[in-house]
Amino acid sequence: MRATAFDGALSLVLLAAAQFAPGCGSSAQPATTTAVPTASQAAAAANPPPAEQKRTADDLARQREELDQTVWANEVAAQHYEAPFVRLWDNLRAARDKVAVLADFPFTELVIESPADSVSIDDGISVTSFGPPMRRMDASDWRGWLTELQATGHQLVESEWHHSNFSPAAAGKPAHSLVSFVLHVVNSGENRRFVVKGELDVEWAPPGPSASGDAPAPRPRRVEARSLRIAQRQGDVPFKQRLAIGSETTGSDPRNSLLLTVYDFNGDDRPDVALPDYNALFWNEGDFHFLPDKLFDHPPPVEKRGRRWDVAAAVVGDFTGDAVPDLLASGRETVFLWVADASGRFTSPPVTVLSSPEVRQPSVLTAGDVDGDGDLDAWLGQYRQPYADGQMPTPY
């Protein structure tokens, strides 16, 4: 009677990317007569003369250039002005001597806040905020400061730079950018690690002449580092590897898995680890000892196309109202429910909850009592490929 309990307990809410065709509907339309082109006419339409193809391409290029100069002018300018930071990030990723890359970044004036309050939080981590007074540096001061940090054992491991906001030059005011950044720094000699976060308010120098006729490369005039916070910790890294899941336990390489479900399936107060897309379950026996097992006695079936149905999204919850957690999973075109037995194992074949071509690329599945009626509802979100079926990413 599991299916009956499931039918009454589960409400499924699906968010699918519906496709609509202009002019399509259910109303009857008057019959029309359409001339069928001959084979030669169809061939000519599919393969226009080269001159006509060139005119079409030229028209498209002119239309794009016109849009770039009008509708997308600020967007194009933002991409132009972010180029120095894109280049900085690329160069830092590739360089062994990252300090040299930072030292060569061009600017006229750098303004940095001074250390202020510092608070201690869990696990020996301290967080320092910054504020007035401001410290000003020119390019020479900046290079000297970096050399001093390097000499004391500080090393930049990785960084992130994101152009968050751009204001074009207007009414005599220079162009401005807001760039958010994250720096991961280590000092091996002191066994200390730092995470530096903040924003750069960049005032761009007015563009100068260009010998080539192209737009000159933007150059930061004044860079103000603000909203700075440094988190640091001294000592050994607190996280250590205790479990490695490899092909010897899953039958194939699980490093491509996008699903990791952690849940106490058997109710022993120890969270177990499941990889639904690899039909793998690891029972937690305590003290980081995990016993490998199969998650499903009846794994997802093979599709009609001959390939196995992929589990792309999953959620654990008591969908049948028997106080035992079940597993709801979605893949292409189908949503299945595995109902657990009293021991927390999935020994029964899955129940098909939904079969629809609208379930194309599920990416997230979660559950909760959305309508307050006492049972679980499910929400399925999908990823929609850009450029597919006319879908265009914003703004282009």
Short mmCIF file of C-alpha atoms in Angstrom, two decimals:
data_model
loop_
_atom_site.label_atom_id
_atom_site.label_comp_id
_atom_site.label_asym_id
_atom_site.label_seq_id
_atom_site.Cartn_x
_atom_site.Cartn_y
_atom_site.Cartn_z
CA MET A 1 0.00 0.00 0.00
CA ARG A 2 3.01 2.27 -0.30
CA ALA A 3 1.84 3.69 -3.60
CA THR A 4 -1.48 4.69 -2.09
CA ALA A 5 0.19 6.49 0.80
CA PHE A 6 2.51 8.19 -1.62
CA ASP A 7 -0.33 9.32 -3.88
CA GLY A 8 -2.05 11.02 -0.95
CA ALA A 9 1.03 12.48 0.68
CA LEU A 10 3.15 13.96 -2.10
CA SER A 11 2.43 17.18 -3.94
CA LEU A 12 4.94 17.93 -6.67
CA VAL A 13 5.62 21.46 -7.88
CA LEU A 14 7.74 21.58 -11.00
CA LEU A 15 9.29 24.66 -12.52
CA ALA A 16 9.91 23.69 -16.14
CA ALA A 17 11.25 25.87 -18.93
CA ALA A 18 8.21 26.01 -21.16
CA GLN A 19 8.66 26.76 -24.82
CA PHE A 20 6.13 28.91 -26.64
CA ALA A 21 5.82 29.38 -30.37
CA PRO A 22 4.36 32.75 -31.53
CA GLY A 23 1.01 32.37 -33.20
CA CYS A 24 0.40 28.81 -31.98
CA GLY A 25 -2.89 28.00 -30.29
CA SER A 26 -5.85 25.65 -30.13
CA SER A 27 -8.32 27.79 -32.05
CA ALA A 28 -9.32 26.60 -35.49
CA GLN A 29 -7.83 28.47 -38.42
CA PRO A 30 -9.32 28.84 -41.90
CA ALA A 31 -7.82 26.60 -44.53
CA THR A 32 -5.22 28.23 -46.74
CA THR A 33 -3.55 27.21 -49.95
CA THR A 34 0.25 27.33 -50.04
CA ALA A 35 2.27 27.02 -53.21
CA VAL A 36 4.84 24.24 -52.97
CA PRO A 37 8.23 25.38 -54.31
CA THR A 38 9.93 23.34 -56.94
CA ALA A 39 13.18 21.55 -56.21
CA SER A 40 15.20 24.21 -58.00
CA GLN A 41 13.43 27.03 -56.13
CA ALA A 42 14.08 25.32 -52.77
CA ALA A 43 17.75 24.85 -53.64
CA ALA A 44 18.11 28.49 -54.64
CA ALA A 45 16.51 29.66 -51.38
CA ALA A 46 18.80 27.44 -49.30
CA ASN A 47 21.92 28.54 -51.18
CA PRO A 48 21.67 32.22 -52.15
CA PRO A 49 24.34 33.67 -54.43
CA PRO A 50 27.61 34.70 -52.69
CA ALA A 51 26.93 38.39 -53.31
CA GLU A 52 23.58 38.14 -51.52
CA GLN A 53 25.19 36.24 -48.63
CA LYS A 54 27.80 39.00 -48.27
CA ARG A 55 25.11 41.70 -48.25
CA THR A 56 23.29 39.86 -45.47
CA ALA A 57 26.46 39.49 -43.41
CA ASP A 58 27.34 43.16 -43.95
CA ASP A 59 23.85 44.21 -42.85
CA LEU A 60 24.15 42.14 -39.66
CA ALA A 61 27.57 43.60 -38.92
CA ARG A 62 26.29 47.16 -39.39
CA GLN A 63 23.28 46.42 -37.16
CA ARG A 64 25.50 45.06 -34.42
CA GLU A 65 27.86 48.04 -34.66
CA GLU A 66 24.90 50.42 -34.41
CA LEU A 67 23.56 48.60 -31.32
CA ASP A 68 27.00 48.62 -29.70
CA GLN A 69 27.15 52.40 -30.18
CA THR A 70 23.63 53.03 -28.84
CA VAL A 71 21.75 50.42 -26.82
CA TRP A 72 24.83 48.60 -25.50
CA ALA A 73 27.23 51.56 -25.40
CA ASN A 74 27.70 51.50 -21.63
CA GLU A 75 28.06 47.71 -21.62
CA VAL A 76 30.73 47.87 -24.33
CA ALA A 77 32.52 50.62 -22.40
CA ALA A 78 32.40 48.54 -19.19
CA GLN A 79 34.00 45.62 -21.00
CA HIS A 80 36.71 47.94 -22.33
CA TYR A 81 37.48 49.38 -18.90
CA GLU A 82 37.54 46.04 -17.11
CA ALA A 83 40.28 44.76 -19.45
CA PRO A 84 43.20 45.78 -17.14
CA PHE A 85 41.75 43.74 -14.27
CA VAL A 86 40.96 40.77 -16.52
CA ARG A 87 44.57 40.89 -17.70
CA LEU A 88 45.80 41.21 -14.10
CA TRP A 89 43.82 38.14 -13.02
CA ASP A 90 45.03 36.10 -16.00
CA ASN A 91 48.64 37.10 -15.39
CA LEU A 92 48.43 36.28 -11.68
CA ARG A 93 47.05 32.82 -12.42
CA ALA A 94 49.88 32.08 -14.83
CA ALA A 95 52.80 33.67 -12.94
CA ARG A 96 55.15 32.01 -10.50
CA ASP A 97 56.21 35.42 -9.16
CA LYS A 98 52.81 36.93 -8.41
CA VAL A 99 54.33 39.87 -6.51
CA ALA A 100 56.03 41.04 -9.72
CA VAL A 101 52.65 41.02 -11.52
CA LEU A 102 51.04 43.10 -8.77
CA ALA A 103 54.01 45.47 -8.71
CA ASP A 104 53.64 46.17 -12.45
CA PHE A 105 49.93 47.03 -12.28
CA PRO A 106 49.67 50.65 -13.52
CA PHE A 107 48.08 53.40 -11.43
CA THR A 108 48.86 56.94 -10.26
CA GLU A 109 47.65 56.90 -6.65
CA LEU A 110 46.59 54.11 -4.28
CA VAL A 111 44.58 54.87 -1.13
CA ILE A 112 44.29 52.16 1.54
CA GLU A 113 42.42 52.12 4.83
CA SER A 114 44.28 51.50 8.10
CA PRO A 115 43.74 48.51 10.42
CA ALA A 116 41.02 49.16 13.01
CA ASP A 117 39.12 46.68 15.17
CA SER A 118 40.06 43.00 15.40
CA VAL A 119 37.77 40.31 16.80
CA SER A 120 38.37 36.63 17.49
CA ILE A 121 35.89 34.01 16.29
CA ASP A 122 35.84 30.21 16.28
CA ASP A 123 38.82 27.92 15.63
CA GLY A 124 41.46 30.53 16.34
CA ILE A 125 40.38 32.83 13.49
CA SER A 126 40.68 36.58 13.95
CA VAL A 127 39.03 39.14 11.67
CA THR A 128 40.44 42.65 11.27
CA SER A 129 38.37 45.47 9.82
CA PHE A 130 39.83 48.65 8.34
CA GLY A 131 38.97 52.34 8.34
CA PRO A 132 40.43 55.87 8.65
CA PRO A 133 43.06 57.24 8.55
CA MET A 134 43.80 56.57 4.91
CA ARG A 135 47.28 55.70 3.68
CA ARG A 136 48.35 57.03 0.28
CA MET A 137 50.90 55.40 -2.00
CA ASP A 138 52.34 56.04 -5.41
CA ALA A 139 53.63 53.27 -7.65
CA SER A 140 57.08 53.34 -6.01
CA ASP A 141 55.61 53.06 -2.50
CA TRP A 142 53.41 50.18 -3.66
CA ARG A 143 56.35 48.21 -5.06
CA GLY A 144 58.36 48.78 -1.87
CA TRP A 145 55.49 47.58 0.32
CA LEU A 146 55.05 44.43 -1.76
CA THR A 147 58.79 43.73 -1.55
CA GLU A 148 58.63 44.06 2.24
CA LEU A 149 55.70 41.65 2.49
CA GLN A 150 57.50 39.15 0.28
CA ALA A 151 60.68 39.42 2.36
CA THR A 152 58.75 38.58 5.52
CA GLY A 153 57.46 35.33 3.99
CA HIS A 154 54.02 36.33 2.66
CA GLN A 155 52.99 34.61 -0.56
CA LEU A 156 49.90 35.15 -2.69
CA VAL A 157 48.36 31.77 -3.51
CA GLU A 158 45.27 32.75 -5.50
CA SER A 159 43.00 35.71 -6.12
CA GLU A 160 39.65 36.76 -7.59
CA TRP A 161 38.76 40.03 -9.30
CA HIS A 162 35.24 40.99 -10.39
CA HIS A 163 34.13 44.18 -12.13
CA SER A 164 30.99 44.83 -10.08
CA ASN A 165 29.87 48.25 -11.30
CA PHE A 166 30.77 50.82 -13.95
CA SER A 167 29.81 54.48 -14.40
CA PRO A 168 30.88 56.08 -17.70
CA ALA A 169 32.40 59.55 -17.81
CA ALA A 170 29.71 62.23 -17.81
CA ALA A 171 29.30 65.95 -17.10
CA GLY A 172 33.03 66.47 -16.62
CA LYS A 173 33.35 63.57 -14.16
CA PRO A 174 35.74 60.71 -14.95
CA ALA A 175 34.65 57.12 -15.44
CA HIS A 176 34.47 55.01 -12.28
CA SER A 177 34.54 51.27 -11.61
CA LEU A 178 33.92 49.17 -8.54
CA VAL A 179 36.05 46.03 -8.47
CA SER A 180 35.59 43.41 -5.74
CA PHE A 181 38.53 41.19 -4.90
CA VAL A 182 39.59 38.26 -2.70
CA LEU A 183 43.22 37.39 -1.93
CA HIS A 184 44.41 34.13 -0.37
CA VAL A 185 47.81 34.64 1.26
CA VAL A 186 50.02 32.25 3.23
CA ASN A 187 53.10 32.71 5.39
CA SER A 188 54.66 29.26 5.61
CA GLY A 189 57.34 30.37 8.07
CA GLU A 190 54.72 31.50 10.58
CA ASN A 191 52.25 28.74 9.60
CA ARG A 192 49.65 31.45 9.07
CA ARG A 193 46.97 31.93 6.42
CA PHE A 194 45.11 35.08 5.40
CA VAL A 195 41.96 35.85 3.40
CA VAL A 196 41.75 39.49 2.30
CA LYS A 197 38.43 40.81 0.98
CA GLY A 198 37.51 44.27 -0.17
CA GLU A 199 36.48 46.61 -2.97
CA LEU A 200 38.47 48.91 -5.23
CA ASP A 201 36.89 52.23 -6.18
CA VAL A 202 38.72 52.99 -9.42
CA GLU A 203 38.79 56.45 -10.94
CA TRP A 204 39.98 56.13 -14.52
CA ALA A 205 42.33 58.62 -16.14
CA PRO A 206 40.92 60.47 -19.16
CA PRO A 207 41.75 58.55 -22.34
CA GLY A 208 44.80 59.89 -24.14
CA PRO A 209 45.63 59.85 -27.85
CA SER A 210 46.22 56.57 -29.61
CA ALA A 211 48.74 56.26 -32.43
CA SER A 212 46.90 53.26 -33.88
CA GLY A 213 43.52 54.96 -33.98
CA ASP A 214 41.99 52.32 -31.68
CA ALA A 215 40.55 53.17 -28.29
CA PRO A 216 43.51 53.63 -25.90
CA ALA A 217 43.91 51.14 -23.07
CA PRO A 218 42.27 52.47 -19.87
CA ARG A 219 44.62 53.41 -17.04
CA PRO A 220 43.54 53.74 -13.39
CA ARG A 221 44.35 57.16 -11.97
CA ARG A 222 43.20 56.81 -8.37
CA VAL A 223 42.45 53.45 -6.72
CA GLU A 224 40.84 53.46 -3.28
CA ALA A 225 40.75 50.16 -1.39
CA ARG A 226 37.76 50.13 0.94
CA SER A 227 35.54 47.76 2.95
CA LEU A 228 38.70 45.80 3.73
CA ARG A 229 38.54 42.76 6.01
CA ILE A 230 41.36 40.33 6.75
CA ALA A 231 40.65 36.95 8.30
CA GLN A 232 43.71 35.08 9.55
CA ARG A 233 44.54 31.90 11.40
CA GLN A 234 47.80 30.46 12.69
CA GLY A 235 48.36 26.71 13.04
CA ASP A 236 47.80 23.55 11.08
CA VAL A 237 44.97 23.39 8.57
CA PRO A 238 41.89 22.26 10.56
CA PHE A 239 40.36 20.23 7.73
CA LYS A 240 42.03 16.93 6.93
CA GLN A 241 41.04 14.25 4.43
CA ARG A 242 39.44 11.31 6.18
CA LEU A 243 37.55 9.62 3.35
CA ALA A 244 38.45 9.18 -0.32
CA ILE A 245 35.73 7.83 -2.60
CA GLY A 246 37.24 6.29 -5.71
CA SER A 247 36.38 3.98 -8.56
CA GLU A 248 37.15 0.94 -6.42
CA THR A 249 33.98 1.60 -4.41
CA THR A 250 31.67 3.15 -7.04
CA GLY A 251 32.63 1.10 -10.10
CA SER A 252 33.52 4.27 -12.03
CA ASP A 253 35.32 7.52 -11.37
CA PRO A 254 33.04 9.63 -9.11
CA ARG A 255 34.99 12.86 -9.55
CA ASN A 256 32.49 13.97 -12.18
CA SER A 257 29.60 13.55 -9.75
CA LEU A 258 27.55 16.66 -9.11
CA LEU A 259 25.49 15.06 -6.36
CA LEU A 260 26.54 14.47 -2.77
CA THR A 261 23.76 13.71 -0.29
CA VAL A 262 24.47 13.56 3.45
CA TYR A 263 21.66 12.11 5.59
CA ASP A 264 21.15 9.72 8.49
CA PHE A 265 19.34 7.04 6.48
CA ASN A 266 19.20 4.35 9.20
CA GLY A 267 18.43 6.60 12.18
CA ASP A 268 21.59 5.81 14.21
CA ASP A 269 22.42 9.51 14.72
CA ARG A 270 25.38 9.27 12.33
CA PRO A 271 25.06 11.01 8.94
CA ASP A 272 25.66 8.71 5.98
CA VAL A 273 27.02 9.73 2.58
CA ALA A 274 25.27 8.92 -0.71
CA LEU A 275 26.13 9.47 -4.38
CA PRO A 276 22.75 8.87 -6.09
CA ASP A 277 24.14 9.22 -9.61
CA TYR A 278 26.64 6.42 -8.90
CA ASN A 279 24.24 4.24 -6.86
CA ALA A 280 26.71 4.41 -3.98
CA LEU A 281 26.00 4.63 -0.25
CA PHE A 282 28.54 4.85 2.59
CA TRP A 283 27.17 3.85 5.99
CA ASN A 284 28.73 5.92 8.77
CA GLU A 285 30.10 3.54 11.42
CA GLY A 286 31.64 6.32 13.51
CA ASP A 287 35.15 7.76 13.87
CA PHE A 288 35.21 8.47 10.11
CA HIS A 289 34.82 4.83 9.15
CA PHE A 290 32.37 4.33 6.27
CA LEU A 291 31.08 1.03 4.93
CA PRO A 292 30.47 1.09 1.15
CA ASP A 293 27.18 -0.25 -0.12
CA LYS A 294 24.72 0.16 -2.98
CA LEU A 295 22.17 2.93 -2.53
CA PHE A 296 19.41 1.30 -4.62
CA ASP A 297 18.56 -2.38 -5.05
CA HIS A 298 16.74 -1.24 -8.18
CA PRO A 299 18.81 1.55 -9.78
CA PRO A 300 17.45 3.88 -12.47
CA PRO A 301 16.41 2.00 -15.61
CA VAL A 302 18.11 2.20 -18.97
CA GLU A 303 16.51 4.71 -21.31
CA LYS A 304 14.97 3.77 -24.61
CA ARG A 305 17.92 5.46 -26.30
CA GLY A 306 20.22 2.88 -24.76
CA ARG A 307 21.97 5.12 -22.21
CA ARG A 308 21.40 4.97 -18.48
CA TRP A 309 19.04 7.49 -16.95
CA ASP A 310 21.20 10.07 -15.17
CA VAL A 311 20.33 11.31 -11.68
CA ALA A 312 20.87 15.06 -12.00
CA ALA A 313 19.12 16.29 -8.84
CA ALA A 314 17.90 14.58 -5.66
CA VAL A 315 16.41 15.35 -2.26
CA VAL A 316 15.78 13.19 0.83
CA GLY A 317 12.51 13.55 2.73
CA ASP A 318 9.58 11.64 4.21
CA PHE A 319 7.30 11.81 1.19
CA THR A 320 5.11 8.87 2.24
CA GLY A 321 4.35 10.03 5.79
CA ASP A 322 5.71 6.91 7.51
CA ALA A 323 8.53 8.70 9.38
CA VAL A 324 11.18 7.01 7.20
CA PRO A 325 13.13 9.19 4.75
CA ASP A 326 12.60 8.52 1.04
CA LEU A 327 14.60 9.76 -1.94
CA LEU A 328 13.13 11.80 -4.78
CA ALA A 329 15.38 12.15 -7.83
CA SER A 330 15.12 13.76 -11.23
CA GLY A 331 16.86 13.15 -14.50
CA ARG A 332 16.05 13.86 -18.09
CA GLU A 333 12.28 13.63 -18.74
CA THR A 334 11.53 11.62 -15.56
CA VAL A 335 11.17 12.10 -11.80
CA PHE A 336 11.40 8.94 -9.65
CA LEU A 337 10.66 8.28 -5.98
CA TRP A 338 12.48 5.54 -4.08
CA VAL A 339 10.45 4.58 -0.98
CA ALA A 340 12.66 3.36 1.89
CA ASP A 341 11.92 0.33 4.01
CA ALA A 342 11.90 0.39 7.82
CA SER A 343 15.71 -0.03 7.95
CA GLY A 344 16.29 3.00 5.70
CA ARG A 345 17.24 0.94 2.65
CA PHE A 346 15.85 1.44 -0.84
CA THR A 347 14.89 -2.14 -1.69
CA SER A 348 11.77 -1.48 -3.78
CA PRO A 349 11.66 -0.42 -7.44
CA PRO A 350 11.21 3.34 -7.91
CA VAL A 351 7.80 4.93 -8.46
CA THR A 352 7.51 7.19 -11.50
CA VAL A 353 6.26 10.55 -10.22
CA LEU A 354 6.45 12.49 -13.48
CA SER A 355 7.30 11.66 -17.08
CA SER A 356 7.46 14.71 -19.31
CA PRO A 357 9.67 16.04 -22.11
CA GLU A 358 9.57 19.41 -20.32
CA VAL A 359 11.96 17.99 -17.73
CA ARG A 360 15.06 18.65 -19.80
CA GLN A 361 17.96 19.75 -17.64
CA PRO A 362 17.07 19.48 -13.94
CA SER A 363 19.74 21.03 -11.75
CA VAL A 364 18.26 21.43 -8.27
CA LEU A 365 15.54 19.62 -6.33
CA THR A 366 14.38 20.59 -2.87
CA ALA A 367 11.35 19.95 -0.67
CA GLY A 368 9.22 21.59 2.01
CA ASP A 369 5.61 22.07 3.05
CA VAL A 370 4.99 24.99 0.70
CA ASP A 371 1.19 25.11 1.04
CA GLY A 372 1.03 24.29 4.78
CA ASP A 373 -1.13 21.17 4.39
CA GLY A 374 1.15 18.92 6.44
CA ASP A 375 2.90 17.01 3.64
CA LEU A 376 6.02 17.63 1.58
CA ASP A 377 5.96 19.52 -1.69
CA ALA A 378 8.87 19.37 -4.13
CA TRP A 379 10.42 22.14 -6.22
CA LEU A 380 12.49 21.35 -9.30
CA GLY A 381 14.64 23.98 -10.94
CA GLN A 382 16.17 23.55 -14.37
CA TYR A 383 19.14 24.97 -16.24
CA ARG A 384 18.34 26.35 -19.65
CA GLN A 385 21.15 26.30 -22.17
CA PRO A 386 21.96 29.70 -23.66
CA TYR A 387 21.48 30.00 -27.41
CA ALA A 388 19.35 26.81 -27.49
CA ASP A 389 15.87 27.08 -29.03
CA GLY A 390 16.26 30.83 -29.41
CA GLN A 391 17.23 31.41 -25.78
CA MET A 392 19.56 34.40 -25.54
CA PRO A 393 21.59 35.26 -22.43
CA THR A 394 21.17 38.75 -21.00
CA PRO A 395 22.10 41.32 -22.22
CA TYR A 396 23.05 39.79 -25.59
#
